[in-house]
CSV table of C-alpha atoms in Angstrom, one decimal:
chain,number,residue,atom,x,y,z
A,269,MET,CA,221.8,149.6,247.0
A,270,ALA,CA,225.5,149.4,248.1
A,271,TRP,CA,226.3,150.1,251.7
A,272,MET,CA,229.8,151.2,250.9
A,273,THR,CA,230.5,154.0,248.5
A,274,GLY,CA,233.9,155.3,247.3
A,275,SER,CA,233.5,158.4,249.4
A,276,ILE,CA,232.8,156.5,252.6
A,277,PHE,CA,235.7,154.1,251.8
A,278,ASN,CA,238.1,157.0,251.3
A,279,SER,CA,237.0,158.6,254.5
A,280,PHE,CA,237.5,155.3,256.3
A,281,LEU,CA,241.0,155.0,254.8
A,282,ALA,CA,242.0,158.5,255.9
A,283,SER,CA,240.8,157.9,259.4
A,284,LEU,CA,242.5,154.5,259.6
A,285,ASN,CA,245.7,156.1,258.3
A,286,GLU,CA,245.6,158.8,261.0
A,287,ARG,CA,245.0,156.2,263.8
A,288,MET,CA,247.9,154.0,262.5
A,289,ALA,CA,250.2,157.0,262.3
A,290,ALA,CA,249.3,158.1,265.9
A,291,GLN,CA,250.3,154.5,267.0
A,292,ASP,CA,253.4,154.5,264.8
A,293,ARG,CA,252.0,151.4,263.0
A,294,ASN,CA,251.6,150.3,259.4
A,295,VAL,CA,248.8,148.0,258.3
A,296,LEU,CA,248.0,145.9,255.2
A,297,LEU,CA,244.3,146.1,254.3
A,298,LEU,CA,243.0,143.3,252.0
A,299,VAL,CA,239.8,144.2,250.1
A,300,ASP,CA,237.7,142.5,247.5
A,301,ASN,CA,237.7,143.8,244.0
A,302,VAL,CA,234.6,146.0,243.9
A,303,PRO,CA,234.5,149.6,242.6
A,304,PRO,CA,234.0,151.4,246.0
A,305,HIS,CA,237.1,149.7,247.3
A,306,THR,CA,239.5,151.9,245.4
A,307,ALA,CA,241.4,154.7,247.0
A,308,ASP,CA,241.4,158.1,245.3
A,309,GLU,CA,244.7,158.5,243.5
A,310,ALA,CA,245.4,161.8,245.3
A,311,THR,CA,245.0,160.1,248.7
A,312,VAL,CA,248.3,159.6,250.5
A,313,LEU,CA,248.3,156.7,252.9
A,314,PRO,CA,251.8,156.2,254.3
A,315,ASN,CA,250.5,153.9,257.1
A,316,VAL,CA,248.0,151.9,255.2
A,317,GLN,CA,248.9,149.6,252.3
A,318,LEU,CA,245.8,148.7,250.3
A,319,LYS,CA,245.8,145.4,248.3
A,320,MET,CA,243.0,144.2,246.1
A,321,LEU,CA,242.1,140.5,246.1
A,322,PRO,CA,242.0,138.9,242.6
A,323,PRO,CA,238.7,139.0,240.8
A,324,ASN,CA,236.3,136.1,241.3
A,325,THR,CA,237.8,134.8,244.6
A,326,THR,CA,234.8,135.6,246.7
A,327,THR,CA,233.5,132.0,246.6
A,328,HIS,CA,236.9,130.7,247.8
A,329,LEU,CA,237.3,133.3,250.5
A,330,GLN,CA,233.8,133.5,251.9
A,331,PRO,CA,234.2,130.8,254.6
A,332,GLN,CA,237.3,132.7,256.0
A,333,ASP,CA,235.5,136.0,255.7
A,334,ALA,CA,232.5,134.6,257.7
A,335,GLY,CA,234.9,133.4,260.5
A,336,ILE,CA,236.6,136.8,260.7
A,337,ILE,CA,233.3,138.6,260.9
A,338,ALA,CA,232.0,136.2,263.6
A,339,SER,CA,235.1,136.8,265.7
A,340,PHE,CA,234.8,140.6,265.2
A,341,LYS,CA,231.1,140.6,266.2
A,342,ALA,CA,231.8,138.5,269.3
A,343,LYS,CA,234.4,141.0,270.5
A,344,VAL,CA,232.2,144.0,269.7
A,345,LYS,CA,229.3,142.6,271.8
């Protein structure tokens, strides 16, 4: 069972876009190439640029991903 669905992801993108607009910021969000990580075509995200990573790059990027997650978890705790 997937933890992320297209609906959840699109809600997240809308929320992120609102927060970035309130801060007058723009962000680039890099996501892996899985079906839930696609934005609805009707979704307008002027403050969030979404870029898909190329297919089959997970094995190359996993060590970097783990480091980012560890840093994030340390800050959240």
